């Protein structure tokens, strides 16, 4: 197994075994303060200043690779309606709000069907949003279970969302206090919570990822809303640990937390493979893209023979060949090493292109 394949396998292992709060790669300043964190993810509370009891949001950010979110949204100064908001990479993002039927399936319970709305994209996040209005948010939170495993949502009969969460009892208590106008004084900000897991800085790396398989082929991009670009902080600590992994020639059962902090994932932001990592310290980084692309394959089959005669003499036969063309999916993994300066806003092209082989490769 090559070093790049080992690193790709480590990224998959990381997504399965290590808890990192969602948006650890791109923490925002308005995500609120940490209520609680567990193996499934983390709960944060948003509580605007100057409007007691209004604009409260308890948001769960999954630690899984798809970084799905569930938000309990209270009434605001402009709208008396509360809602449950689901966000994930498989949810469609229409240009305008559209009413839909949402079927929620919870472990051990019969499916529950309710009316909701698909919402247009917001804040540059990949994926889409499902909004489910609720009449009494306190009553709705009281009916929800503290822990859910494998909760799913189908929109118009299509699987669109999946999430496992824990810690709703603590999130519910903080949210009820917020709705009552009490200030939530405990907890760290998302940036502070993230800094416990990885080093923070002021630099950023942004760009586009694509694959181009031939000179005249079109560029192919990882799907919008997917988590197909990873970033590894190649510190001395990580390099020493990775050398040990290479020498052992086998994958570890679990990645230590001190090593897990070096891995980050980005949500693909648009249809041109756009990605962005923020709040990075200076140093060496390895960008990795891992996604599927389409390639047209040709298949031939002999369907008959044609006899050839000269006069009345048979001189041979020619095969009658039929050709079929079909699209097949293939996987590609490629990487680029970059060196980030302190506070630098780096723009990169993370691409794998066969153009360079047109003249010099054999």
Coordinates of C-alpha atoms in Angstrom, one line a residue:
X1 CA 0.0 0.0 0.0
X2 CA 1.4 3.4 -1.0
X3 CA 1.7 6.2 1.5
X4 CA -1.2 8.1 -0.2
X5 CA -3.4 5.0 0.0
X6 CA -2.5 4.6 3.7
X7 CA -3.4 8.2 4.4
X8 CA -6.7 7.9 2.5
X9 CA -7.5 4.8 4.6
X10 CA -6.6 6.7 7.7
X11 CA -9.1 9.4 6.8
X12 CA -11.8 6.8 6.5
X13 CA -10.8 5.3 9.8
X14 CA -10.8 8.7 11.4
X15 CA -14.4 9.4 10.3
X16 CA -15.5 6.1 12.0
X17 CA -13.5 6.2 15.2
X18 CA -12.7 9.7 16.3
X19 CA -15.0 12.4 17.6
X20 CA -14.4 15.8 16.2
X21 CA -17.1 18.5 16.3
X22 CA -18.6 19.4 13.0
X23 CA -17.1 22.5 11.3
X24 CA -13.9 21.8 13.1
X25 CA -12.2 22.8 9.9
X26 CA -14.2 26.0 9.4
X27 CA -15.5 27.3 12.8
X28 CA -17.7 30.3 12.6
X29 CA -18.0 33.2 15.0
X30 CA -21.8 32.9 15.3
X31 CA -22.3 29.3 16.1
X32 CA -22.9 29.9 19.8
X33 CA -21.4 28.4 23.0
X34 CA -20.8 24.8 23.8
X35 CA -23.5 23.1 25.9
X36 CA -22.1 19.5 25.9
X37 CA -19.9 17.3 23.7
X38 CA -20.0 13.5 23.3
X39 CA -19.0 10.7 20.9
X40 CA -21.8 11.6 18.5
X41 CA -21.0 15.3 18.3
X42 CA -21.7 18.5 20.2
X43 CA -24.6 20.8 21.2
X44 CA -24.2 24.6 21.0
X45 CA -26.6 27.4 22.1
X46 CA -27.0 30.6 20.1
X47 CA -28.4 33.4 22.2
X48 CA -28.6 36.9 20.6
X49 CA -27.9 40.0 22.7
X50 CA -30.7 42.5 23.4
X51 CA -33.8 40.3 22.9
X52 CA -34.4 38.1 25.9
X53 CA -36.2 34.9 25.0
X54 CA -36.0 35.6 21.2
X55 CA -33.7 34.1 18.6
X56 CA -32.7 31.1 20.7
X57 CA -31.2 28.1 18.8
X58 CA -29.9 24.8 20.2
X59 CA -27.8 23.2 17.4
X60 CA -26.4 19.7 17.3
X61 CA -23.3 19.3 15.1
X62 CA -22.5 15.7 14.2
X63 CA -19.0 14.3 14.6
X64 CA -19.5 12.0 11.6
X65 CA -17.9 12.7 8.3
X66 CA -21.1 14.0 6.6
X67 CA -21.4 16.6 9.4
X68 CA -25.2 16.6 9.5
X69 CA -26.9 19.1 11.9
X70 CA -30.1 19.3 13.9
X71 CA -31.3 22.7 15.2
X72 CA -34.1 23.6 17.6
X73 CA -35.1 27.1 16.6
X74 CA -37.1 29.3 18.9
X75 CA -39.3 32.3 18.0
X76 CA -37.6 35.5 16.9
X77 CA -38.5 39.1 17.2
X78 CA -39.9 38.9 13.6
X79 CA -41.5 35.5 13.6
X80 CA -43.5 33.7 16.4
X81 CA -43.0 30.3 14.8
X82 CA -40.6 27.8 16.2
X83 CA -39.1 25.0 14.1
X84 CA -36.9 22.0 13.8
X85 CA -34.2 22.5 11.2
X86 CA -32.3 19.6 9.6
X87 CA -29.1 20.2 7.5
X88 CA -27.1 17.6 5.6
X89 CA -25.3 17.0 2.3
X90 CA -28.0 14.7 0.8
X91 CA -30.8 17.3 1.3
X92 CA -31.7 19.1 -2.0
X93 CA -31.2 22.9 -2.0
X94 CA -33.9 24.5 -4.2
X95 CA -33.7 28.1 -5.4
X96 CA -36.8 29.0 -3.3
X97 CA -38.6 27.4 -0.4
X98 CA -40.8 24.4 -1.4
X99 CA -43.3 22.5 0.8
X100 CA -42.6 18.8 1.1
X101 CA -43.7 15.7 2.9
X102 CA -41.1 14.6 5.5
X103 CA -41.1 11.0 7.0
X104 CA -39.0 10.7 10.1
X105 CA -38.0 7.2 11.2
X106 CA -36.6 6.6 14.8
X107 CA -35.2 3.4 16.2
X108 CA -38.0 1.3 17.7
X109 CA -40.9 3.7 16.7
X110 CA -43.3 3.8 13.8
X111 CA -42.6 6.3 11.1
X112 CA -44.0 9.8 11.6
X113 CA -45.1 11.9 8.6
X114 CA -45.2 15.7 8.8
X115 CA -45.3 18.7 6.5
X116 CA -42.1 20.7 6.1
X117 CA -40.2 22.8 3.6
X118 CA -37.0 22.5 1.6
X119 CA -35.1 25.8 2.1
X120 CA -32.7 27.5 -0.2
X121 CA -29.0 27.4 0.6
X122 CA -27.7 29.8 3.3
X123 CA -24.3 31.0 4.5
X124 CA -22.3 29.3 1.8
X125 CA -22.8 25.8 3.4
X126 CA -23.1 22.8 1.2
X127 CA -26.2 20.6 1.2
X128 CA -29.7 21.7 2.0
X129 CA -32.1 22.4 4.8
X130 CA -35.5 20.9 5.9
X131 CA -37.6 23.2 8.1
X132 CA -40.4 21.5 10.1
X133 CA -42.6 24.1 11.9
X134 CA -43.7 23.3 15.5
X135 CA -46.4 25.0 17.5
X136 CA -45.0 24.6 21.1
X137 CA -41.2 24.1 21.1
X138 CA -41.0 23.3 24.8
X139 CA -43.6 20.6 24.4
X140 CA -41.8 19.3 21.3
X141 CA -38.5 19.1 23.1
X142 CA -40.2 17.3 26.0
X143 CA -41.4 14.6 23.6
X144 CA -38.0 14.0 22.1
X145 CA -35.7 11.3 23.4
X146 CA -32.3 12.2 25.0
X147 CA -30.4 9.9 22.6
X148 CA -31.2 8.9 19.0
X149 CA -29.4 6.2 17.0
X150 CA -29.7 6.2 13.3
X151 CA -32.6 8.6 13.0
X152 CA -33.5 9.2 9.3
X153 CA -35.7 11.5 7.3
X154 CA -37.2 10.9 3.9
X155 CA -38.3 13.8 1.7
X156 CA -41.0 12.9 -0.9
X157 CA -40.0 9.2 -0.5
X158 CA -36.3 9.8 -1.0
X159 CA -33.7 9.3 1.8
X160 CA -32.3 12.7 2.5
X161 CA -31.0 12.9 6.1
X162 CA -29.4 10.7 8.8
X163 CA -28.2 11.5 12.3
X164 CA -27.3 10.0 15.7
X165 CA -27.2 12.3 18.7
X166 CA -26.9 12.3 22.5
X167 CA -27.2 14.9 25.2
X168 CA -30.6 16.4 24.4
X169 CA -31.4 16.6 28.2
X170 CA -28.6 19.2 28.6
X171 CA -29.4 21.0 25.4
X172 CA -33.1 21.1 26.3
X173 CA -32.4 22.6 29.8
X174 CA -30.2 25.3 28.2
X175 CA -32.8 26.0 25.5
X176 CA -35.6 26.4 28.0
X177 CA -33.6 28.8 30.1
X178 CA -32.9 30.8 26.9
X179 CA -36.6 30.9 26.0
X180 CA -37.3 32.1 29.5
X181 CA -34.9 35.0 29.0
X182 CA -32.1 33.7 31.1
X183 CA -28.5 34.1 29.9
X184 CA -26.4 31.0 29.3
X185 CA -23.1 31.9 30.9
X186 CA -21.3 28.6 30.7
X187 CA -19.7 26.8 27.8
X188 CA -16.9 27.6 25.4
X189 CA -17.3 29.2 22.0
X190 CA -17.0 26.9 18.9
X191 CA -13.6 28.3 18.2
X192 CA -12.5 27.6 21.8
X193 CA -13.9 24.1 21.8
X194 CA -12.2 23.4 18.5
X195 CA -8.9 24.7 19.8
X196 CA -8.9 21.9 22.4
X197 CA -8.8 19.4 19.5
X198 CA -6.4 21.1 17.0
X199 CA -4.1 24.1 16.9
X200 CA -5.7 27.3 15.8
X201 CA -4.3 30.2 13.6
X202 CA -5.3 32.9 11.3
X203 CA -4.5 31.3 7.9
X204 CA -6.8 29.7 5.4
X205 CA -6.6 27.4 2.4
X206 CA -9.3 27.6 -0.3
X207 CA -9.6 26.3 -3.9
X208 CA -11.2 23.9 -6.2
X209 CA -10.8 20.1 -6.7
X210 CA -11.3 18.4 -10.0
X211 CA -10.2 15.4 -12.1
X212 CA -9.5 15.6 -15.9
X213 CA -8.8 12.3 -17.5
X214 CA -7.7 13.3 -21.0
X215 CA -6.7 16.3 -23.1
X216 CA -10.3 16.9 -24.5
X217 CA -12.1 15.5 -21.5
X218 CA -14.3 17.7 -19.3
X219 CA -13.4 18.5 -15.7
X220 CA -15.2 16.3 -13.2
X221 CA -15.7 17.6 -9.6
X222 CA -16.6 16.0 -6.2
X223 CA -20.3 16.4 -5.5
X224 CA -21.5 19.6 -3.9
X225 CA -22.3 19.1 -0.2
X226 CA -20.0 16.0 0.0
X227 CA -17.0 15.6 2.3
X228 CA -14.5 14.5 -0.4
X229 CA -11.6 16.9 0.4
X230 CA -9.4 16.3 3.5
X231 CA -6.6 18.3 5.0
X232 CA -3.7 16.9 7.2
X233 CA -1.5 19.2 9.2
X234 CA 1.9 17.6 8.6
X235 CA 3.5 18.5 11.9
X236 CA 6.6 16.6 13.2
X237 CA 4.3 14.8 15.6
X238 CA 2.1 13.5 12.8
X239 CA 5.1 12.5 10.6
X240 CA 6.7 10.5 13.4
X241 CA 3.4 8.7 14.1
X242 CA 2.8 8.0 10.4
X243 CA 6.3 6.6 9.9
X244 CA 5.5 4.1 12.7
X245 CA 2.3 3.2 10.8
X246 CA 4.1 2.7 7.5
X247 CA 6.8 0.5 9.2
X248 CA 4.1 -1.7 10.8
X249 CA 2.5 -2.2 7.4
X250 CA -1.0 -2.5 8.9
X251 CA -3.7 0.0 9.8
X252 CA -4.2 0.9 13.4
X253 CA -7.5 0.0 15.1
X254 CA -8.0 3.5 16.3
X255 CA -6.3 6.9 15.8
X256 CA -5.1 8.6 19.0
X257 CA -6.8 11.9 19.7
X258 CA -3.4 13.7 19.7
X259 CA -3.1 12.5 16.0
X260 CA -6.8 13.0 15.1
X261 CA -6.4 16.7 15.6
X262 CA -4.3 16.9 12.5
X263 CA -7.1 15.7 10.2
X264 CA -9.8 18.1 8.9
X265 CA -12.6 17.8 6.3
X266 CA -14.3 20.4 4.1
X267 CA -17.8 20.5 2.7
X268 CA -17.7 20.9 -1.1
X269 CA -19.4 24.3 -1.5
X270 CA -20.4 24.4 -5.2
X271 CA -20.6 22.5 -8.5
X272 CA -17.0 23.4 -9.3
X273 CA -15.4 21.5 -6.4
X274 CA -14.9 24.6 -4.2
X275 CA -13.6 24.0 -0.6
X276 CA -12.3 26.1 2.2
X277 CA -10.4 25.5 5.5
X278 CA -10.0 28.4 7.9
X279 CA -8.3 29.3 11.2
X280 CA -5.2 27.4 10.4
X281 CA -1.8 27.8 12.0
X282 CA 1.3 28.1 9.7
X283 CA 3.0 24.9 8.6
X284 CA 3.0 22.1 6.0
X285 CA -0.3 20.7 4.9
X286 CA -1.4 17.8 2.7
X287 CA -4.6 18.3 0.7
X288 CA -6.3 15.0 -0.4
X289 CA -9.2 14.6 -2.8
X290 CA -11.0 11.2 -2.9
X291 CA -14.1 10.9 -5.1
X292 CA -15.7 9.0 -8.0
X293 CA -15.8 10.1 -11.6
X294 CA -17.4 8.9 -14.8
X295 CA -15.6 7.3 -17.6
X296 CA -17.0 6.1 -20.9
X297 CA -16.2 2.4 -21.6
X298 CA -16.5 0.7 -25.0
X299 CA -17.6 -2.9 -25.2
X300 CA -17.6 -5.0 -28.4
X301 CA -19.3 -8.2 -29.3
X302 CA -19.1 -10.4 -32.4
X303 CA -22.7 -10.8 -33.6
X304 CA -22.2 -12.6 -36.9
X305 CA -19.9 -13.4 -39.8
X306 CA -19.8 -12.3 -43.4
X307 CA -18.4 -14.7 -46.0
X308 CA -16.3 -13.2 -48.8
X309 CA -16.3 -14.6 -52.3
X310 CA -14.3 -13.9 -55.4
X311 CA -16.4 -15.2 -58.2
X312 CA -17.6 -18.5 -56.9
X313 CA -14.6 -19.1 -54.7
X314 CA -14.8 -18.6 -50.9
X315 CA -11.7 -16.7 -49.8
X316 CA -12.5 -16.0 -46.1
X317 CA -14.9 -14.4 -43.6
X318 CA -15.1 -11.1 -41.7
X319 CA -16.6 -10.7 -38.2
X320 CA -19.6 -8.5 -37.8
X321 CA -18.9 -6.5 -34.6
X322 CA -21.3 -4.5 -32.6
X323 CA -20.1 -1.7 -30.2
X324 CA -21.7 -0.4 -27.0
X325 CA -20.7 2.6 -25.0
X326 CA -21.5 3.0 -21.3
X327 CA -20.6 5.2 -18.4
X328 CA -18.8 3.5 -15.5
X329 CA -17.8 5.0 -12.2
X330 CA -14.2 4.9 -11.1
X331 CA -12.5 6.2 -8.0
X332 CA -9.6 8.6 -7.9
X333 CA -7.4 9.8 -5.1
X334 CA -4.8 12.5 -5.4
X335 CA -3.0 15.0 -3.2
X336 CA -1.0 18.2 -3.1
X337 CA 1.4 19.5 -0.4
X338 CA 1.4 23.2 0.5
X339 CA 3.2 25.4 2.9
X340 CA 1.1 28.0 4.7
X341 CA 2.6 31.2 6.1
X342 CA 1.3 32.8 9.3
X343 CA -2.0 34.6 8.4
X344 CA -1.8 33.7 4.7
X345 CA -5.0 33.3 2.7
X346 CA -3.9 30.7 0.2
X347 CA -5.7 29.8 -3.1
X348 CA -4.9 26.4 -4.6
X349 CA -6.0 24.1 -7.4
X350 CA -6.3 20.6 -6.2
X351 CA -6.4 18.7 -9.4
X352 CA -5.4 15.5 -11.2
X353 CA -4.9 16.1 -14.9
X354 CA -3.6 13.9 -17.7
X355 CA -2.7 17.0 -19.8
X356 CA 1.0 16.8 -18.8
X357 CA 1.2 13.3 -20.3
X358 CA 0.1 14.4 -23.8
X359 CA 3.6 15.1 -25.0
X360 CA 6.1 13.5 -22.6
X361 CA 4.4 10.4 -21.0
X362 CA 4.8 6.9 -22.6

